Short mmCIF file of C-alpha atoms and ligand atoms in Angstrom, two decimals:
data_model
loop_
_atom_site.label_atom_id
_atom_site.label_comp_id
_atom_site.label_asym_id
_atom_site.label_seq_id
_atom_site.Cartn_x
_atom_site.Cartn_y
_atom_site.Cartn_z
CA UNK I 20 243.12 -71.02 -24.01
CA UNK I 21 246.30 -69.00 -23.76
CA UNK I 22 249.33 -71.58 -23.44
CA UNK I 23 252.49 -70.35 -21.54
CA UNK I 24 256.07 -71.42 -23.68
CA UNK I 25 256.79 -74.11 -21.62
CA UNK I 26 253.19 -75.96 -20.88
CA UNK I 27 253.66 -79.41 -21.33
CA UNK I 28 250.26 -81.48 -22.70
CA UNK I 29 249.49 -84.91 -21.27
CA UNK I 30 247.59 -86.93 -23.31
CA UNK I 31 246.21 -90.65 -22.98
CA UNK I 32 242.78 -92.74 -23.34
CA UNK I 33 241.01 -93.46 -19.67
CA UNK I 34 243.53 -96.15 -17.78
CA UNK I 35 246.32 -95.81 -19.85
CA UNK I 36 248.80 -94.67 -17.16
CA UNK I 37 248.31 -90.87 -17.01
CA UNK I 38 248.33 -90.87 -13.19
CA UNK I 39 251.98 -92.36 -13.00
CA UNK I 40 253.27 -90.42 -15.84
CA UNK I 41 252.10 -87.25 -14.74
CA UNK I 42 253.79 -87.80 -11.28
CA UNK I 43 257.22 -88.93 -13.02
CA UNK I 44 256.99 -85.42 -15.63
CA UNK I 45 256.56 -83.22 -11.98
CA UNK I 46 259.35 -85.01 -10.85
CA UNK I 47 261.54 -84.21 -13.72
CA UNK I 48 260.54 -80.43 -14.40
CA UNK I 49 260.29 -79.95 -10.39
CA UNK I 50 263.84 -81.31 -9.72
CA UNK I 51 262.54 -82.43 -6.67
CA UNK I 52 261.89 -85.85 -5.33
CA UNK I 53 258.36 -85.31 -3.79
CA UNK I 54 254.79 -86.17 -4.78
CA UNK I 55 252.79 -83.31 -5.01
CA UNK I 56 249.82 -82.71 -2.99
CA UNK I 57 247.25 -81.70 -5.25
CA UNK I 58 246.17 -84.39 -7.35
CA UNK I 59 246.25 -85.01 -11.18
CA UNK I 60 242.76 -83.88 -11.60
CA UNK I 61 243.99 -80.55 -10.56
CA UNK I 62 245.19 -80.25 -13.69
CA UNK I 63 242.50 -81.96 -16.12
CA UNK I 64 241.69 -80.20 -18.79
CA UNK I 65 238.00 -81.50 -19.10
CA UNK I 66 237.84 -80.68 -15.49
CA UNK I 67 238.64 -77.04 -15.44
CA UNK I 68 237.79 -73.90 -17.08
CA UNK I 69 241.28 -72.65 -18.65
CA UNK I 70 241.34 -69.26 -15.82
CA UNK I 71 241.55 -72.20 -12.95
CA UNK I 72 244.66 -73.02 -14.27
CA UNK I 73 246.23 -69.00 -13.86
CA UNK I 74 247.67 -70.15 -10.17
CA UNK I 75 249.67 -73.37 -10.92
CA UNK I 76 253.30 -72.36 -11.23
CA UNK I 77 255.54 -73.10 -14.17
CA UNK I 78 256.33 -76.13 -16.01
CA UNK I 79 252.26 -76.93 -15.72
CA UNK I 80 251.44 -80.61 -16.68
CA UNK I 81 247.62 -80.30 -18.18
CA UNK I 82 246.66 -83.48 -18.45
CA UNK I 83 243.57 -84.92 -20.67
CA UNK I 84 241.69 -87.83 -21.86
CA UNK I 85 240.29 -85.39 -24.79
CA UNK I 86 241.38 -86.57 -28.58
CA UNK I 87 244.77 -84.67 -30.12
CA UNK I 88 242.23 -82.55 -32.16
CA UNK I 89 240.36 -80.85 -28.81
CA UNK I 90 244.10 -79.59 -27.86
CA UNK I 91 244.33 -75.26 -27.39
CA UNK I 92 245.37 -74.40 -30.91
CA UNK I 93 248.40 -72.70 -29.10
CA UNK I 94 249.63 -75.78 -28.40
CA UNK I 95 250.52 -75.84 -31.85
CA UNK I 96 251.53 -72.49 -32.85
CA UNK I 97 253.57 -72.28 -29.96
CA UNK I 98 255.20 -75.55 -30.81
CA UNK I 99 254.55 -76.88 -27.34
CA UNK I 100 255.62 -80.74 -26.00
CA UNK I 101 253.08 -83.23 -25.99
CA UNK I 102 252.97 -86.50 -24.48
CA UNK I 103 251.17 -89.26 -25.53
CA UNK I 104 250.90 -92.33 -23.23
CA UNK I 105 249.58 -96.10 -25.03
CA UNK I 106 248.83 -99.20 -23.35
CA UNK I 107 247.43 -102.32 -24.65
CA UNK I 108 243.82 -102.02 -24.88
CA UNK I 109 243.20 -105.53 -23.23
CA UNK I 110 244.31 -104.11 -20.08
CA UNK I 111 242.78 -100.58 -20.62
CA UNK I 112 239.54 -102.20 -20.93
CA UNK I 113 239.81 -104.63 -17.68
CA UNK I 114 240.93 -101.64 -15.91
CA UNK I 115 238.19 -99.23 -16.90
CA UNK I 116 236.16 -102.05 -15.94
CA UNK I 117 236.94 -101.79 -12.37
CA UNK I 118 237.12 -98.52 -12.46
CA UNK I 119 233.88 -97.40 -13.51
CA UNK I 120 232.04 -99.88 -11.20
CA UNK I 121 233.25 -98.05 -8.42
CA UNK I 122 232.00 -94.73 -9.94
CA UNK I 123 229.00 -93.30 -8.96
CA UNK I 124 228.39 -90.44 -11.13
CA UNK I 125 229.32 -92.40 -13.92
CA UNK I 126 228.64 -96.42 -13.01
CA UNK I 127 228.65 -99.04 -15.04
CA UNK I 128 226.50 -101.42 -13.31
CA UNK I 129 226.25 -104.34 -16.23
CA UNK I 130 228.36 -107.32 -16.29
CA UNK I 131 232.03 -107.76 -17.76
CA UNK I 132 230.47 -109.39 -20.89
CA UNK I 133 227.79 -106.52 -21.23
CA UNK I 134 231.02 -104.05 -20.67
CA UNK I 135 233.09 -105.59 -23.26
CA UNK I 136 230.83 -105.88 -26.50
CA UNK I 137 230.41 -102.16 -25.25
CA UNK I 138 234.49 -101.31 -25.30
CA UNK I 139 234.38 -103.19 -28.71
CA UNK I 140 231.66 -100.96 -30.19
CA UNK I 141 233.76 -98.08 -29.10
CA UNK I 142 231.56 -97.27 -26.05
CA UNK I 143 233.22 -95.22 -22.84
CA UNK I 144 231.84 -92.15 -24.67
CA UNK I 145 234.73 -92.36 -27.66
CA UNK I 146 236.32 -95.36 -28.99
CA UNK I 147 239.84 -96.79 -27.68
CA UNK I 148 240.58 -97.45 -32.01
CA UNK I 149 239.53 -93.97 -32.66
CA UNK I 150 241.16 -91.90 -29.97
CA UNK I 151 244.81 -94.00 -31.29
CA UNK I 152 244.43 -94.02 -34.90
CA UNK I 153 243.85 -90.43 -34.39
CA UNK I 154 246.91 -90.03 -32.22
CA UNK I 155 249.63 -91.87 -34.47
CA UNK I 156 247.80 -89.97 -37.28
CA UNK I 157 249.39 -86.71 -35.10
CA UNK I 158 252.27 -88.49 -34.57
CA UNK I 159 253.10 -89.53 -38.17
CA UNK I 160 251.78 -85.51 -39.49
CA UNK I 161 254.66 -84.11 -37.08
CA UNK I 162 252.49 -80.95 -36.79
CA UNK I 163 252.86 -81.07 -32.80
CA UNK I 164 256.05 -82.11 -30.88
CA UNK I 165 255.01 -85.11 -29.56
CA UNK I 166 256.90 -88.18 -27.73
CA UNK I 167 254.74 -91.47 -27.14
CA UNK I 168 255.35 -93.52 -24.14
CA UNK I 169 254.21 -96.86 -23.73
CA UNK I 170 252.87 -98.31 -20.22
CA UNK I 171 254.77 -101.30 -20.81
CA UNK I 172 257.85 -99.98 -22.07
CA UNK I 173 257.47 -97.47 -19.10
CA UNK I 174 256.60 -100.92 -16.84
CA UNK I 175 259.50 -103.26 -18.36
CA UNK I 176 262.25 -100.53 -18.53
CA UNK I 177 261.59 -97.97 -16.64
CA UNK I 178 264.81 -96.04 -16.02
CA UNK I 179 265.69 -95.99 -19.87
CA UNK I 180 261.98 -94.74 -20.67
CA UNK I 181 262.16 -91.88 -18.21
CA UNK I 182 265.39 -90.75 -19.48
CA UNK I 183 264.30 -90.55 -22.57
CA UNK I 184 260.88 -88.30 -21.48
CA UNK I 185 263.62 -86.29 -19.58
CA UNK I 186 265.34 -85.51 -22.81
CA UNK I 187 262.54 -84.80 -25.09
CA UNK I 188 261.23 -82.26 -22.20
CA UNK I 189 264.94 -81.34 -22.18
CA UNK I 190 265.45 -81.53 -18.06
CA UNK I 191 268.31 -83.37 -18.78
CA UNK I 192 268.16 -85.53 -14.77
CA UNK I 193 271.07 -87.79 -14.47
CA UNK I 194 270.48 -91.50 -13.86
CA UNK I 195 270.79 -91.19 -10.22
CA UNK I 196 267.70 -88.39 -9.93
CA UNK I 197 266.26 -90.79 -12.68
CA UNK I 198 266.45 -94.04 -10.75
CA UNK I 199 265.24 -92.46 -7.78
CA UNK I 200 262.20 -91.02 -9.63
CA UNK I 201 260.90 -94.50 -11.32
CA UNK I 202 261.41 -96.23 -7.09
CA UNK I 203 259.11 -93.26 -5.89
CA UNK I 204 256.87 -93.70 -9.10
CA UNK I 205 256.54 -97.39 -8.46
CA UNK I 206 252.78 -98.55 -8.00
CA UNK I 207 253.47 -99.32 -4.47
CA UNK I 208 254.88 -95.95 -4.22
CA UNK I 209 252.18 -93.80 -5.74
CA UNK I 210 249.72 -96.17 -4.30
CA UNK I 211 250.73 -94.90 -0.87
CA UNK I 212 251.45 -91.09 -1.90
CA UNK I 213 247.43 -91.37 -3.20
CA UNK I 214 246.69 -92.47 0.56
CA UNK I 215 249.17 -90.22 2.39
CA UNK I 216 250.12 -87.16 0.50
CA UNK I 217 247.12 -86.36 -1.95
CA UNK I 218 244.98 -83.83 -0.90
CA UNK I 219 241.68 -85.07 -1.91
CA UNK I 220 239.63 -83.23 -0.27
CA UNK I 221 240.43 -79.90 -1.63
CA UNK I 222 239.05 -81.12 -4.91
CA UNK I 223 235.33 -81.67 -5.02
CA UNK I 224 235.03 -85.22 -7.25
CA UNK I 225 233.98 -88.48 -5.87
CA UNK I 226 236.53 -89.54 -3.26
CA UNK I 227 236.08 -93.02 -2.94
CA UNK I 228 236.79 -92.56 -7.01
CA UNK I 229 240.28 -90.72 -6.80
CA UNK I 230 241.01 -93.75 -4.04
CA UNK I 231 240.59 -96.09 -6.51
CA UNK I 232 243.15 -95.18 -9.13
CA UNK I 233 245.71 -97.76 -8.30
CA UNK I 234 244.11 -101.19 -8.61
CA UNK I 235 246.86 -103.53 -9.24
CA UNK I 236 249.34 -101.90 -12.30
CA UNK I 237 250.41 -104.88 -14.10
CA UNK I 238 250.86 -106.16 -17.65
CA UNK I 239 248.37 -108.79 -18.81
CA UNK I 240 245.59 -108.51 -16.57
CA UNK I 241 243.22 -109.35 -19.01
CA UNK I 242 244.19 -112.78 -19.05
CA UNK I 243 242.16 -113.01 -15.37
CA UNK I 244 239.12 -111.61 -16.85
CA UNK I 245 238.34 -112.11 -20.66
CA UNK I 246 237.35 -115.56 -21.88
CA UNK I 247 239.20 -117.13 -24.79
CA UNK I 248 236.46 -116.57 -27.05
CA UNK I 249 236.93 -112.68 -25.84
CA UNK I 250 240.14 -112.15 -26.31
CA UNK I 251 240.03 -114.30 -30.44
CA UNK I 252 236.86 -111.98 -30.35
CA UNK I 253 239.28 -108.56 -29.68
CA UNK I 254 241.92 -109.94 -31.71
CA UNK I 255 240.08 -110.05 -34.87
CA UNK I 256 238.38 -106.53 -34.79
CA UNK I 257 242.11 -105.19 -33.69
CA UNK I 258 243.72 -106.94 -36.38
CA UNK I 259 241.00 -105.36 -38.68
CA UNK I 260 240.86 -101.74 -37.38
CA UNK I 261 244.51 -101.39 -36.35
CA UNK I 262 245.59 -102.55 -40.14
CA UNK I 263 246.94 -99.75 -41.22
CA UNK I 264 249.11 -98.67 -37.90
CA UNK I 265 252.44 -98.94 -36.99
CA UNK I 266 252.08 -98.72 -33.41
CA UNK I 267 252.71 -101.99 -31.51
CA UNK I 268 251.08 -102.76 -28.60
CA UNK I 269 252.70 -105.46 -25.82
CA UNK I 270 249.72 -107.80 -24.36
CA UNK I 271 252.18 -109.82 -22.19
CA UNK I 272 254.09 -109.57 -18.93
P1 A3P T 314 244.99 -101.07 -13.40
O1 A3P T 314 243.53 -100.82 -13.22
O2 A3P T 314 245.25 -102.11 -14.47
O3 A3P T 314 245.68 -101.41 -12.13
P2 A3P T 314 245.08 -93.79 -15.54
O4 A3P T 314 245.97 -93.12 -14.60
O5 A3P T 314 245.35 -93.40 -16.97
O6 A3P T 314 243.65 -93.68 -15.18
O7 A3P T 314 245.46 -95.36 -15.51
C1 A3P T 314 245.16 -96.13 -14.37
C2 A3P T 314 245.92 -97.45 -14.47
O8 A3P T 314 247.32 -97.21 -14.27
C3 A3P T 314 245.50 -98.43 -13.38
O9 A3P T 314 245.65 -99.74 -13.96
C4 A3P T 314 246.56 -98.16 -12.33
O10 A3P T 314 246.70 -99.19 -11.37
C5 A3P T 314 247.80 -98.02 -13.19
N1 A3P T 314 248.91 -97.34 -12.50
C6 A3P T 314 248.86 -96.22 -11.76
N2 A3P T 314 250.07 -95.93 -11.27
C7 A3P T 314 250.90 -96.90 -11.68
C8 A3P T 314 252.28 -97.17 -11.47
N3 A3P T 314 253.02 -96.37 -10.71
N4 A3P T 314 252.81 -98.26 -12.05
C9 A3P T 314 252.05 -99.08 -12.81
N5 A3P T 314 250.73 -98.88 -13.04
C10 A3P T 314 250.16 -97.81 -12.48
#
């Protein structure tokens, strides 16, 4: 695929927060406070074949759930920004959860239990301790210029995290535009732009499926579905496959 100098490359494991973070990066590249109408899946890379992406005016935000490795190769010889988004994976799991009951071209029709020994073996097609140790291992290489956001950094402090994506994609907003964009990027607020302003039906995936997006957008979810035995259970194998990482992950509200 043929990158222009100023694509910018979303990247995130399934329910991580690539819906919200896309919407914030428009915001700060657009200069303008509005959601856009088409949604994020406009723009999925794993969605699209590269040509379908010719009409989408500069900055484009191509977005994908695809590991670091599956990026264009321009991305690096053009030395292009990439953005990585983490959440905890207690929460990623409980969402995708949800989430994929609801889908019907792609349902998962077992029970939570049944859904997390899956997540654990590193089911949902590629594993959640893959797809990251393969990210930081990007991250720490400094091949690509990447900036990592974290859904609960991006939850608990939201201003200072945005300004800080708004400098490493060098839009430079002030803290007004800034503080304006996290209010309109609030759950509540995208929750409502998915029900008012997307237009759905342009795009031909399951609709009830792009409704479903915004379940509830907290920190620590997980504590209302995993048993104790679950979570010791996670613990362990994260303790044992995250060993060698540096990246910390925040499991509480
Ligand atoms: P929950 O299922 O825990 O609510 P993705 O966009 O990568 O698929 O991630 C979806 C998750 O991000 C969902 O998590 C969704 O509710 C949450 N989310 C979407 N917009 C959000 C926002 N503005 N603030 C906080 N969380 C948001």
């Amino acid at each position: 695929m043929t990158c222009r100098e100023d694509d910018i490359f979303l990247c995130a494991f399934p329910r991580s927060g690539t819906h919200w973070t896309w919407e914030i990066i428009n915001m700060l590249t657009t200069g303008k406070l509005e959601y856009l109408s088409q949604p994020k899946e406009s723009a999925m890379m794993e969605f699209h074949y590269p040509e379908e992406f010719d009409n989408i005016p500069s900055r484009r935000i191509l977005n994908t759930h695809l590991p670091v490795r599956l990026l264009p190769t321009d991305v690096k010889e053009k030395n292009l920004k990439v953005i990585l988004v983490q959440r905890n994976p207690k929460d990623v799991l409980v969402s995708a959860f949800h989430f994929l009951q609801k889908a019907k071209l792609m349902p998962f029709e077992g029970t939570f239990d049944e859904f997390f020994k899956m997540f654990m073996k590193g089911g949902l097609r590629q594993s959640w301790f893959d797809y990251t140790l393969e990210s930081e291992k990007a991250v720490n290489e400094k091949e690509l210029d990447m900036h990592v956001i974290n859904y609960e950094e991006l939850k608990k402090n939201t201003v200072p995290t945005i300004k800080r994506l708004s400098e490493f994609l060098g839009t430079n907003c002030d803290d007004e535009y800034i503080t304006k964009v996290a209010e309109m990027c609030s759950f509540q607020g995208m929750k409502k732009a998915n029900d008012e302003v997307k237009d759905i039906d342009k795009f031909t995936f399951e609709k009830d499926l792009m409704k479903s997006h915004y379940r509830k957008g907290e920190i620590g979810d997980w504590k209302n579905m995993m048993t104790v035995a679950q979570s010791k259970q996670f613990d362990e194998l994260f303790a044992e496959k995250m060993k060698d990482s540096s990246f910390k992950f925040d499991f509480t509200k």
